[in-house]
PDB file of C-alpha atoms and ligand atoms in Angstrom:
ATOM      1  CA  MET Q   1     -12.377   5.554 -18.767  1.00  0.00           C
ATOM      2  CA  ILE Q   2     -10.879   3.073 -16.374  1.00  0.00           C
ATOM      3  CA  ASN Q   3     -11.764   2.637 -12.744  1.00  0.00           C
ATOM      4  CA  ILE Q   4      -8.757   1.652 -10.653  1.00  0.00           C
ATOM      5  CA  PHE Q   5     -10.230   0.418  -7.390  1.00  0.00           C
ATOM      6  CA  LYS Q   6      -7.718  -1.716  -5.548  1.00  0.00           C
ATOM      7  CA  LEU Q   7      -4.086  -2.025  -4.533  1.00  0.00           C
ATOM      8  CA  GLY Q   8      -3.730  -5.619  -5.668  1.00  0.00           C
ATOM      9  CA  TYR Q   9      -0.133  -6.652  -5.125  1.00  0.00           C
ATOM     10  CA  VAL Q  10       3.323  -5.449  -4.233  1.00  0.00           C
ATOM     11  CA  GLU Q  11       6.428  -7.186  -5.461  1.00  0.00           C
ATOM     12  CA  PHE Q  12       9.707  -7.019  -3.521  1.00  0.00           C
ATOM     13  CA  ASN Q  13      13.256  -7.863  -4.455  1.00  0.00           C
ATOM     14  CA  ALA Q  14      14.589 -10.360  -1.940  1.00  0.00           C
ATOM     15  CA  LYS Q  15      18.267 -11.002  -1.291  1.00  0.00           C
ATOM     16  CA  ASN Q  16      17.664 -13.652   1.316  1.00  0.00           C
ATOM     17  CA  LEU Q  17      14.588 -15.333  -0.085  1.00  0.00           C
ATOM     18  CA  GLU Q  18      14.288 -17.975   2.628  1.00  0.00           C
ATOM     19  CA  GLU Q  19      14.346 -15.416   5.429  1.00  0.00           C
ATOM     20  CA  MET Q  20      11.816 -13.207   3.631  1.00  0.00           C
ATOM     21  CA  LYS Q  21       9.578 -16.187   2.855  1.00  0.00           C
ATOM     22  CA  ASN Q  22       9.624 -17.175   6.492  1.00  0.00           C
ATOM     23  CA  TYR Q  23       8.671 -13.665   7.607  1.00  0.00           C
ATOM     24  CA  TYR Q  24       5.757 -13.244   5.168  1.00  0.00           C
ATOM     25  CA  SER Q  25       4.503 -16.762   5.782  1.00  0.00           C
ATOM     26  CA  GLU Q  26       5.116 -17.446   9.483  1.00  0.00           C
ATOM     27  CA  ILE Q  27       5.109 -13.927  10.954  1.00  0.00           C
ATOM     28  CA  VAL Q  28       2.723 -11.995   8.692  1.00  0.00           C
ATOM     29  CA  GLY Q  29       0.636 -15.104   8.120  1.00  0.00           C
ATOM     30  CA  PHE Q  30       0.142 -14.873   4.373  1.00  0.00           C
ATOM     31  CA  THR Q  31      -0.422 -18.114   2.468  1.00  0.00           C
ATOM     32  CA  GLU Q  32       2.125 -19.178  -0.138  1.00  0.00           C
ATOM     33  CA  SER Q  33       0.105 -19.686  -3.306  1.00  0.00           C
ATOM     34  CA  ASP Q  34       2.617 -20.251  -6.110  1.00  0.00           C
ATOM     35  CA  GLN Q  35       6.170 -20.129  -7.409  1.00  0.00           C
ATOM     36  CA  ASP Q  36       7.300 -19.341 -10.943  1.00  0.00           C
ATOM     37  CA  GLU Q  37      10.195 -20.421 -13.129  1.00  0.00           C
ATOM     38  CA  ASN Q  38      12.251 -17.390 -12.031  1.00  0.00           C
ATOM     39  CA  GLY Q  39      12.045 -18.496  -8.411  1.00  0.00           C
ATOM     40  CA  SER Q  40       9.575 -15.768  -7.411  1.00  0.00           C
ATOM     41  CA  VAL Q  41       7.301 -16.781  -4.571  1.00  0.00           C
ATOM     42  CA  TYR Q  42       3.661 -15.653  -4.416  1.00  0.00           C
ATOM     43  CA  PHE Q  43       1.635 -15.037  -1.267  1.00  0.00           C
ATOM     44  CA  THR Q  44      -2.041 -14.311  -0.810  1.00  0.00           C
ATOM     45  CA  SER Q  45      -3.925 -12.695   2.056  1.00  0.00           C
ATOM     46  CA  SER Q  46      -7.323 -13.076   0.444  1.00  0.00           C
ATOM     47  CA  THR Q  47      -9.123 -14.804  -2.414  1.00  0.00           C
ATOM     48  CA  ASP Q  48      -6.608 -13.361  -4.896  1.00  0.00           C
ATOM     49  CA  HIS Q  49      -3.938 -15.520  -6.471  1.00  0.00           C
ATOM     50  CA  HIS Q  50      -1.393 -13.191  -4.911  1.00  0.00           C
ATOM     51  CA  ASN Q  51      -0.992  -9.968  -2.986  1.00  0.00           C
ATOM     52  CA  ILE Q  52       2.753 -10.115  -2.191  1.00  0.00           C
ATOM     53  CA  VAL Q  53       5.509 -11.385  -4.464  1.00  0.00           C
ATOM     54  CA  LEU Q  54       9.109 -12.022  -3.429  1.00  0.00           C
ATOM     55  CA  SER Q  55      11.573 -12.115  -6.322  1.00  0.00           C
ATOM     56  CA  PRO Q  56      15.114 -13.438  -5.860  1.00  0.00           C
ATOM     57  CA  SER Q  57      17.555 -10.599  -6.454  1.00  0.00           C
ATOM     58  CA  ASN Q  58      20.881  -9.126  -5.444  1.00  0.00           C
ATOM     59  CA  GLN Q  59      18.917  -6.060  -4.343  1.00  0.00           C
ATOM     60  CA  THR Q  60      16.256  -5.357  -1.745  1.00  0.00           C
ATOM     61  CA  GLY Q  61      13.229  -3.076  -1.817  1.00  0.00           C
ATOM     62  CA  ILE Q  62      10.145  -2.559  -3.892  1.00  0.00           C
ATOM     63  CA  LYS Q  63      10.080  -3.851  -7.460  1.00  0.00           C
ATOM     64  CA  LYS Q  64       6.531  -3.506  -8.782  1.00  0.00           C
ATOM     65  CA  VAL Q  65       3.048  -2.441  -7.737  1.00  0.00           C
ATOM     66  CA  GLY Q  66      -0.158  -3.879  -9.197  1.00  0.00           C
ATOM     67  CA  PHE Q  67      -3.530  -2.147  -9.215  1.00  0.00           C
ATOM     68  CA  GLN Q  68      -6.787  -3.774 -10.259  1.00  0.00           C
ATOM     69  CA  TYR Q  69      -9.199  -1.878 -12.476  1.00  0.00           C
ATOM     70  CA  GLU Q  70     -12.571  -2.408 -14.042  1.00  0.00           C
ATOM     71  CA  SER Q  71     -13.550  -1.125 -17.443  1.00  0.00           C
ATOM     72  CA  ASP Q  72     -15.731  -1.908 -20.436  1.00  0.00           C
ATOM     73  CA  LEU Q  73     -12.732  -1.189 -22.633  1.00  0.00           C
ATOM     74  CA  SER Q  74     -10.459  -3.856 -24.093  1.00  0.00           C
ATOM     75  CA  ILE Q  75      -6.888  -3.898 -22.836  1.00  0.00           C
ATOM     76  CA  ASN Q  76      -5.732  -2.220 -26.070  1.00  0.00           C
ATOM     77  CA  GLU Q  77      -8.325   0.518 -25.593  1.00  0.00           C
ATOM     78  CA  VAL Q  78      -7.146   1.040 -22.001  1.00  0.00           C
ATOM     79  CA  ALA Q  79      -3.572   1.375 -23.271  1.00  0.00           C
ATOM     80  CA  ASP Q  80      -4.803   3.922 -25.854  1.00  0.00           C
ATOM     81  CA  TYR Q  81      -6.650   5.790 -23.100  1.00  0.00           C
ATOM     82  CA  LEU Q  82      -3.447   6.036 -21.043  1.00  0.00           C
ATOM     83  CA  LYS Q  83      -1.532   7.284 -24.092  1.00  0.00           C
ATOM     84  CA  ARG Q  84      -3.484  10.536 -23.980  1.00  0.00           C
ATOM     85  CA  PHE Q  85      -1.683  11.284 -20.701  1.00  0.00           C
ATOM     86  CA  ASP Q  86       1.687  10.557 -22.360  1.00  0.00           C
ATOM     87  CA  ILE Q  87       1.940   7.265 -20.481  1.00  0.00           C
ATOM     88  CA  LYS Q  88       4.032   4.778 -22.428  1.00  0.00           C
ATOM     89  CA  THR Q  89       2.576   1.342 -21.789  1.00  0.00           C
ATOM     90  CA  THR Q  90       3.423  -2.258 -22.584  1.00  0.00           C
ATOM     91  CA  ILE Q  91       0.737  -4.939 -22.739  1.00  0.00           C
ATOM     92  CA  GLN Q  92       1.784  -8.332 -21.416  1.00  0.00           C
ATOM     93  CA  PHE Q  93      -0.056 -11.653 -21.631  1.00  0.00           C
ATOM     94  CA  ASP Q  94       0.533 -14.436 -19.078  1.00  0.00           C
ATOM     95  CA  ALA Q  95       3.531 -12.534 -17.749  1.00  0.00           C
ATOM     96  CA  LYS Q  96       2.968 -13.866 -14.259  1.00  0.00           C
ATOM     97  CA  PRO Q  97       0.846 -16.580 -12.663  1.00  0.00           C
ATOM     98  CA  GLY Q  98      -2.764 -15.655 -11.994  1.00  0.00           C
ATOM     99  CA  VAL Q  99      -2.800 -12.566 -14.223  1.00  0.00           C
ATOM    100  CA  PRO Q 100      -3.790 -13.322 -17.828  1.00  0.00           C
ATOM    101  CA  GLU Q 101      -3.162  -9.800 -19.087  1.00  0.00           C
ATOM    102  CA  LEU Q 102      -1.725  -6.604 -17.703  1.00  0.00           C
ATOM    103  CA  ILE Q 103      -0.620  -3.145 -18.716  1.00  0.00           C
ATOM    104  CA  GLN Q 104       2.796  -2.105 -17.474  1.00  0.00           C
ATOM    105  CA  PHE Q 105       4.192   1.415 -17.268  1.00  0.00           C
ATOM    106  CA  GLU Q 106       6.679   3.492 -15.338  1.00  0.00           C
ATOM    107  CA  ASP Q 107       5.281   6.393 -13.345  1.00  0.00           C
ATOM    108  CA  PRO Q 108       7.031   9.804 -13.394  1.00  0.00           C
ATOM    109  CA  GLU Q 109       9.197   8.825 -10.440  1.00  0.00           C
ATOM    110  CA  GLY Q 110      10.310   5.559 -12.014  1.00  0.00           C
ATOM    111  CA  TYR Q 111       8.087   3.183 -10.033  1.00  0.00           C
ATOM    112  CA  GLN Q 112       7.020   0.116 -12.042  1.00  0.00           C
ATOM    113  CA  ILE Q 113       3.224  -0.027 -12.164  1.00  0.00           C
ATOM    114  CA  GLU Q 114       1.019  -2.822 -13.481  1.00  0.00           C
ATOM    115  CA  LEU Q 115      -2.719  -2.551 -14.108  1.00  0.00           C
ATOM    116  CA  TYR Q 116      -4.820  -5.668 -14.458  1.00  0.00           C
ATOM    117  CA  GLN Q 117      -8.524  -6.320 -14.796  1.00  0.00           C
ATOM    118  CA  SER Q 118      -8.748  -9.878 -13.551  1.00  0.00           C
ATOM    119  CA  MET Q 119      -6.774 -12.209 -11.355  1.00  0.00           C
ATOM    120  CA  SER Q 120      -7.476 -15.869 -10.805  1.00  0.00           C
ATOM    121  CA  MET Q 121      -8.626 -17.038  -7.409  1.00  0.00           C
ATOM    122  CA  THR Q 122      -6.170 -18.722  -5.104  1.00  0.00           C
ATOM    123  CA  LYS Q 123      -6.638 -22.460  -4.509  1.00  0.00           C
ATOM    124  CA  LYS Q 124      -5.776 -22.034  -0.826  1.00  0.00           C
ATOM    125  CA  PRO Q 125      -7.467 -19.250   1.173  1.00  0.00           C
ATOM    126  CA  GLY Q 126      -5.194 -16.412   2.261  1.00  0.00           C
ATOM    127  CA  TYR Q 127      -6.461 -16.667   5.809  1.00  0.00           C
ATOM    128  CA  LYS Q 128      -4.255 -18.702   8.099  1.00  0.00           C
ATOM    129  CA  SER Q 129      -4.718 -19.616  11.752  1.00  0.00           C
ATOM    130  CA  LYS Q 130      -1.179 -18.575  12.689  1.00  0.00           C
ATOM    131  CA  GLY Q 131       0.751 -15.343  12.297  1.00  0.00           C
ATOM    132  CA  ILE Q 132      -0.529 -11.774  12.110  1.00  0.00           C
ATOM    133  CA  VAL Q 133      -3.067 -12.522   9.324  1.00  0.00           C
ATOM    134  CA  PRO Q 134      -3.931  -8.967   8.214  1.00  0.00           C
ATOM    135  CA  ASN Q 135      -7.190  -8.189   6.464  1.00  0.00           C
ATOM    136  CA  LYS Q 136      -5.372  -6.852   3.436  1.00  0.00           C
ATOM    137  CA  ILE Q 137      -2.612  -4.641   2.087  1.00  0.00           C
ATOM    138  CA  GLY Q 138      -4.009  -1.252   2.983  1.00  0.00           C
ATOM    139  CA  HIS Q 139      -1.607   1.214   1.458  1.00  0.00           C
ATOM    140  CA  LEU Q 140       1.808   1.979   0.145  1.00  0.00           C
ATOM    141  CA  SER Q 141       3.983   4.991   0.975  1.00  0.00           C
ATOM    142  CA  LEU Q 142       6.561   6.010  -1.617  1.00  0.00           C
ATOM    143  CA  ARG Q 143       9.353   8.558  -1.532  1.00  0.00           C
ATOM    144  CA  VAL Q 144       9.388  10.861  -4.534  1.00  0.00           C
ATOM    145  CA  LYS Q 145      11.339  13.878  -5.773  1.00  0.00           C
ATOM    146  CA  ASP Q 146       8.178  15.951  -6.113  1.00  0.00           C
ATOM    147  CA  ALA Q 147       4.984  14.896  -4.308  1.00  0.00           C
ATOM    148  CA  LYS Q 148       2.922  17.646  -6.011  1.00  0.00           C
ATOM    149  CA  LYS Q 149       3.787  16.346  -9.488  1.00  0.00           C
ATOM    150  CA  GLN Q 150       3.295  12.741  -8.485  1.00  0.00           C
ATOM    151  CA  VAL Q 151      -0.143  13.477  -7.011  1.00  0.00           C
ATOM    152  CA  ALA Q 152      -1.100  15.337 -10.218  1.00  0.00           C
ATOM    153  CA  PHE Q 153      -0.077  12.301 -12.280  1.00  0.00           C
ATOM    154  CA  TYR Q 154      -2.131   9.840 -10.241  1.00  0.00           C
ATOM    155  CA  GLU Q 155      -5.130  12.197 -10.385  1.00  0.00           C
ATOM    156  CA  LYS Q 156      -4.995  11.862 -14.176  1.00  0.00           C
ATOM    157  CA  ILE Q 157      -5.537   8.107 -13.920  1.00  0.00           C
ATOM    158  CA  GLY Q 158      -8.438   8.450 -11.504  1.00  0.00           C
ATOM    159  CA  PHE Q 159      -6.993   8.599  -7.994  1.00  0.00           C
ATOM    160  CA  VAL Q 160      -8.400  11.218  -5.618  1.00  0.00           C
ATOM    161  CA  ASN Q 161      -6.194  13.381  -3.416  1.00  0.00           C
ATOM    162  CA  THR Q 162      -7.514  13.248   0.140  1.00  0.00           C
ATOM    163  CA  ASP Q 163      -5.152  14.992   2.568  1.00  0.00           C
ATOM    164  CA  TRP Q 164      -1.830  16.783   2.529  1.00  0.00           C
ATOM    165  CA  ILE Q 165       0.742  17.264   5.251  1.00  0.00           C
ATOM    166  CA  GLU Q 166       1.900  20.760   4.408  1.00  0.00           C
ATOM    167  CA  ASP Q 167       3.064  20.647   0.793  1.00  0.00           C
ATOM    168  CA  TYR Q 168       5.362  17.641   0.901  1.00  0.00           C
ATOM    169  CA  PHE Q 169       3.187  14.627   1.744  1.00  0.00           C
ATOM    170  CA  GLY Q 170       0.145  13.829  -0.410  1.00  0.00           C
ATOM    171  CA  PHE Q 171      -2.445  11.115   0.278  1.00  0.00           C
ATOM    172  CA  MET Q 172      -4.393   9.432  -2.510  1.00  0.00           C
ATOM    173  CA  THR Q 173      -7.221   6.942  -2.741  1.00  0.00           C
ATOM    174  CA  CYS Q 174      -9.006   4.930  -5.412  1.00  0.00           C
ATOM    175  CA  ASN Q 175     -11.745   3.558  -3.153  1.00  0.00           C
ATOM    176  CA  ARG Q 176     -13.297   4.165   0.290  1.00  0.00           C
ATOM    177  CA  ASP Q 177      -9.981   3.926   2.168  1.00  0.00           C
ATOM    178  CA  HIS Q 178      -8.520   7.257   3.285  1.00  0.00           C
ATOM    179  CA  HIS Q 179      -5.381   6.431   1.340  1.00  0.00           C
ATOM    180  CA  VAL Q 180      -4.178   3.652  -0.867  1.00  0.00           C
ATOM    181  CA  LEU Q 181      -1.026   5.514  -1.816  1.00  0.00           C
ATOM    182  CA  ASN Q 182       0.905   8.351  -0.339  1.00  0.00           C
ATOM    183  CA  PHE Q 183       3.865  10.221  -1.697  1.00  0.00           C
ATOM    184  CA  PHE Q 184       6.324  12.356   0.122  1.00  0.00           C
ATOM    185  CA  THR Q 185       9.049  14.570  -1.168  1.00  0.00           C
ATOM    186  CA  SER Q 186      12.403  13.230  -0.109  1.00  0.00           C
ATOM    187  CA  GLU Q 187      16.015  13.193  -1.171  1.00  0.00           C
ATOM    188  CA  LYS Q 188      15.968   9.443  -0.618  1.00  0.00           C
ATOM    189  CA  LYS Q 189      14.395   7.010  -3.081  1.00  0.00           C
ATOM    190  CA  GLY Q 190      12.189   3.966  -2.710  1.00  0.00           C
ATOM    191  CA  MET Q 191       9.334   2.733  -0.595  1.00  0.00           C
ATOM    192  CA  HIS Q 192       8.888   4.297   2.802  1.00  0.00           C
ATOM    193  CA  HIS Q 193       6.464   1.675   4.083  1.00  0.00           C
ATOM    194  CA  ILE Q 194       3.782  -0.820   3.204  1.00  0.00           C
ATOM    195  CA  ALA Q 195       0.769  -0.991   5.506  1.00  0.00           C
ATOM    196  CA  PHE Q 196      -1.270  -4.039   6.471  1.00  0.00           C
ATOM    197  CA  GLU Q 197      -4.755  -3.578   7.873  1.00  0.00           C
ATOM    198  CA  MET Q 198      -5.580  -5.238  11.200  1.00  0.00           C
ATOM    199  CA  ARG Q 199      -9.126  -6.282  12.060  1.00  0.00           C
ATOM    200  CA  ASN Q 200      -9.365  -3.990  15.085  1.00  0.00           C
ATOM    201  CA  TYR Q 201      -7.304  -2.593  17.959  1.00  0.00           C
ATOM    202  CA  ALA Q 202      -7.446  -5.874  19.910  1.00  0.00           C
ATOM    203  CA  HIS Q 203      -5.969  -7.658  16.890  1.00  0.00           C
ATOM    204  CA  LEU Q 204      -3.249  -5.008  16.687  1.00  0.00           C
ATOM    205  CA  VAL Q 205      -2.331  -5.346  20.379  1.00  0.00           C
ATOM    206  CA  ASP Q 206      -2.264  -9.162  20.168  1.00  0.00           C
ATOM    207  CA  THR Q 207      -0.029  -8.780  17.141  1.00  0.00           C
ATOM    208  CA  LEU Q 208       2.438  -6.581  19.008  1.00  0.00           C
ATOM    209  CA  ASP Q 209       2.824  -9.283  21.673  1.00  0.00           C
ATOM    210  CA  PHE Q 210       3.224 -11.877  18.921  1.00  0.00           C
ATOM    211  CA  LEU Q 211       5.920  -9.788  17.216  1.00  0.00           C
ATOM    212  CA  ARG Q 212       7.832  -9.383  20.475  1.00  0.00           C
ATOM    213  CA  LEU Q 213       7.708 -13.119  21.145  1.00  0.00           C
ATOM    214  CA  ASN Q 214       9.156 -13.598  17.668  1.00  0.00           C
ATOM    215  CA  GLY Q 215      12.042 -11.207  18.179  1.00  0.00           C
ATOM    216  CA  LYS Q 216      10.611  -8.197  16.342  1.00  0.00           C
ATOM    217  CA  HIS Q 217      10.685  -4.846  18.061  1.00  0.00           C
ATOM    218  CA  LEU Q 218       8.633  -1.816  17.186  1.00  0.00           C
ATOM    219  CA  GLU Q 219      10.181   1.288  15.676  1.00  0.00           C
ATOM    220  CA  TRP Q 220       7.261   3.545  16.555  1.00  0.00           C
ATOM    221  CA  GLY Q 221       3.750   3.502  17.965  1.00  0.00           C
ATOM    222  CA  PRO Q 222       1.095   2.489  18.400  1.00  0.00           C
ATOM    223  CA  SER Q 223      -0.496   5.902  18.134  1.00  0.00           C
ATOM    224  CA  ARG Q 224      -3.215   7.558  16.082  1.00  0.00           C
ATOM    225  CA  HIS Q 225      -2.087   9.592  13.079  1.00  0.00           C
ATOM    226  CA  GLY Q 226      -3.830  12.825  12.073  1.00  0.00           C
ATOM    227  CA  ALA Q 227      -4.370  12.443   8.331  1.00  0.00           C
ATOM    228  CA  GLY Q 228      -6.261   9.171   7.987  1.00  0.00           C
ATOM    229  CA  HIS Q 229      -6.687   8.822  11.770  1.00  0.00           C
ATOM    230  CA  ASN Q 230      -5.290   5.289  11.554  1.00  0.00           C
ATOM    231  CA  ILE Q 231      -3.906   3.763  14.747  1.00  0.00           C
ATOM    232  CA  ALA Q 232      -0.501   2.686  13.487  1.00  0.00           C
ATOM    233  CA  CYS Q 233       2.771   1.126  14.530  1.00  0.00           C
ATOM    234  CA  TYR Q 234       5.870   0.253  12.572  1.00  0.00           C
ATOM    235  CA  HIS Q 235       8.530  -2.454  12.403  1.00  0.00           C
ATOM    236  CA  TYR Q 236      10.945  -3.745   9.760  1.00  0.00           C
ATOM    237  CA  ASP Q 237      10.824  -6.953   7.740  1.00  0.00           C
ATOM    238  CA  PRO Q 238      14.101  -8.935   7.529  1.00  0.00           C
ATOM    239  CA  GLU Q 239      15.412  -6.834   4.625  1.00  0.00           C
ATOM    240  CA  GLY Q 240      14.656  -3.396   5.988  1.00  0.00           C
ATOM    241  CA  ASN Q 241      11.266  -2.783   4.367  1.00  0.00           C
ATOM    242  CA  LEU Q 242       9.258  -0.762   6.855  1.00  0.00           C
ATOM    243  CA  ILE Q 243       5.957  -2.428   7.755  1.00  0.00           C
ATOM    244  CA  GLU Q 244       3.025  -0.477   9.185  1.00  0.00           C
ATOM    245  CA  LEU Q 245       0.281  -2.337  10.985  1.00  0.00           C
ATOM    246  CA  PHE Q 246      -2.847  -0.223  11.330  1.00  0.00           C
ATOM    247  CA  THR Q 247      -6.506  -0.240  12.157  1.00  0.00           C
ATOM    248  CA  ASP Q 248      -9.402   2.173  12.379  1.00  0.00           C
ATOM    249  CA  ALA Q 249      -8.457   4.327   9.375  1.00  0.00           C
ATOM    250  CA  ASP Q 250     -10.814   6.953   7.977  1.00  0.00           C
ATOM    251  CA  VAL Q 251     -13.439   5.944   5.427  1.00  0.00           C
ATOM    252  CA  PHE Q 252     -13.763   8.386   2.536  1.00  0.00           C
ATOM    253  CA  ILE Q 253     -17.223   9.231   1.218  1.00  0.00           C
ATOM    254  CA  LYS Q 254     -16.162  10.569  -2.154  1.00  0.00           C
ATOM    255  CA  GLU Q 255     -19.690  11.559  -3.141  1.00  0.00           C
ATOM    256  CA  LEU Q 256     -19.891  13.904  -0.135  1.00  0.00           C
ATOM    257  CA  GLY Q 257     -16.243  14.932  -0.022  1.00  0.00           C
ATOM    258  CA  ILE Q 258     -16.010  13.992   3.671  1.00  0.00           C
ATOM    259  CA  PHE Q 259     -14.709  11.216   5.858  1.00  0.00           C
ATOM    260  CA  ASP Q 260     -17.246   9.153   7.758  1.00  0.00           C
ATOM    261  CA  PRO Q 261     -17.652  11.049  11.061  1.00  0.00           C
ATOM    262  CA  ARG Q 262     -15.757   9.683  14.080  1.00  0.00           C
ATOM    263  CA  PRO Q 263     -15.784  10.869  17.712  1.00  0.00           C
ATOM    264  CA  TRP Q 264     -12.045  11.600  17.592  1.00  0.00           C
ATOM    265  CA  HIS Q 265     -12.282  13.911  14.579  1.00  0.00           C
ATOM    266  CA  GLN Q 266     -11.591  17.482  15.567  1.00  0.00           C
ATOM    267  CA  ASP Q 267     -13.318  18.821  12.448  1.00  0.00           C
ATOM    268  CA  PHE Q 268     -17.039  18.401  11.866  1.00  0.00           C
ATOM    269  CA  PRO Q 269     -17.342  17.224   9.203  1.00  0.00           C
ATOM    270  CA  GLN Q 270     -13.822  16.001   8.567  1.00  0.00           C
ATOM    271  CA  LYS Q 271     -12.877  16.984   5.029  1.00  0.00           C
ATOM    272  CA  PRO Q 272      -9.705  16.597   3.017  1.00  0.00           C
ATOM    273  CA  LYS Q 273      -7.333  19.339   4.125  1.00  0.00           C
ATOM    274  CA  VAL Q 274      -3.728  20.394   4.660  1.00  0.00           C
ATOM    275  CA  TRP Q 275      -2.316  19.285   8.024  1.00  0.00           C
ATOM    276  CA  SER Q 276       0.713  20.672   9.827  1.00  0.00           C
ATOM    277  CA  THR Q 277       3.426  18.078  10.441  1.00  0.00           C
ATOM    278  CA  ASP Q 278       3.226  18.269  14.234  1.00  0.00           C
ATOM    279  CA  GLU Q 279      -0.539  17.830  14.473  1.00  0.00           C
ATOM    280  CA  CYS Q 280      -0.510  15.016  11.947  1.00  0.00           C
ATOM    281  CA  LEU Q 281       2.090  12.520  13.121  1.00  0.00           C
ATOM    282  CA  SER Q 282       0.497  11.577  16.435  1.00  0.00           C
ATOM    283  CA  LEU Q 283      -2.817  12.702  17.866  1.00  0.00           C
ATOM    284  CA  TRP Q 284      -1.899  10.898  21.116  1.00  0.00           C
ATOM    285  CA  GLY Q 285       1.290  12.918  21.584  1.00  0.00           C
ATOM    286  CA  VAL Q 286       3.710  10.063  20.960  1.00  0.00           C
ATOM    287  CA  ASP Q 287       6.918  11.554  19.572  1.00  0.00           C
ATOM    288  CA  PHE Q 288       8.639  10.188  16.538  1.00  0.00           C
ATOM    289  CA  GLU Q 289      11.675   9.349  18.663  1.00  0.00           C
ATOM    290  CA  LYS Q 290      13.399   7.527  15.872  1.00  0.00           C
ATOM    291  CA  ALA Q 291      13.840   9.114  12.470  1.00  0.00           C
ATOM    292  CA  LEU Q 292      11.296   7.245  10.423  1.00  0.00           C
ATOM    293  CA  VAL Q 293      11.603   9.575   7.470  1.00  0.00           C
TER     294      VAL Q 293
HETATM  295 FE1  LIG S 301       0.965   4.532   6.400  1.00  0.00          FE
END
């Protein structure tokens, strides 16, 4: 068995590396921790060696996703364990700074996934005094051809399905967060958004002023979603990757099959369920005026 417990890093292709570096360093407030021989730049928001990677490319968009796991098994035994689910893996040693060994595979929708057990600690703390300075990467939203199949695949490797919006948008977690991943059926491909967790609503509001002063306008929000109950708002990074900033998301108590009770929950207790689209997008009645899907 392996226990995947954390969304560790997300790697993006970057066409204009300088502009992207400036955004993730000066606007988001992540700390640059390393560069490699391919010109990739590493950023940390924590004690980890990295949580965001920007790789020079003639393309934009998501490139890889890394999840951290814990296990008593050796890396070869983990690869063997994944084989039983027909997952074709490659083991790599010292393939990137800070990660001595990892297991790479492609998920059914073609997303490049890396699993790693340990990552070295960054020399410089991820916490800066300037910029947004999120707590962490909270979750990743990916477009897929078939959300039902994708959810079934991630359940095999230990993720838990929390909520659904109808039958096209599935939420999954590997820890206490309401969702670490979500998948929605779409004719388009690629990442829908990456979400950074704010400390609280005051931090989020300060951040929105900061974004405006730095020429960034919001695409939607803030408002409180239904599934997850996160207060969220969205803007784009310089290369069109949609960024969600959120706070106050549901905490999943897996052992009880409920979310930690909150005064704004309409259900008591709030359990994983299927939401209708209209009730889910905004509990505060803010319309999705721009097509974010
Ligand atoms: Fe989100």
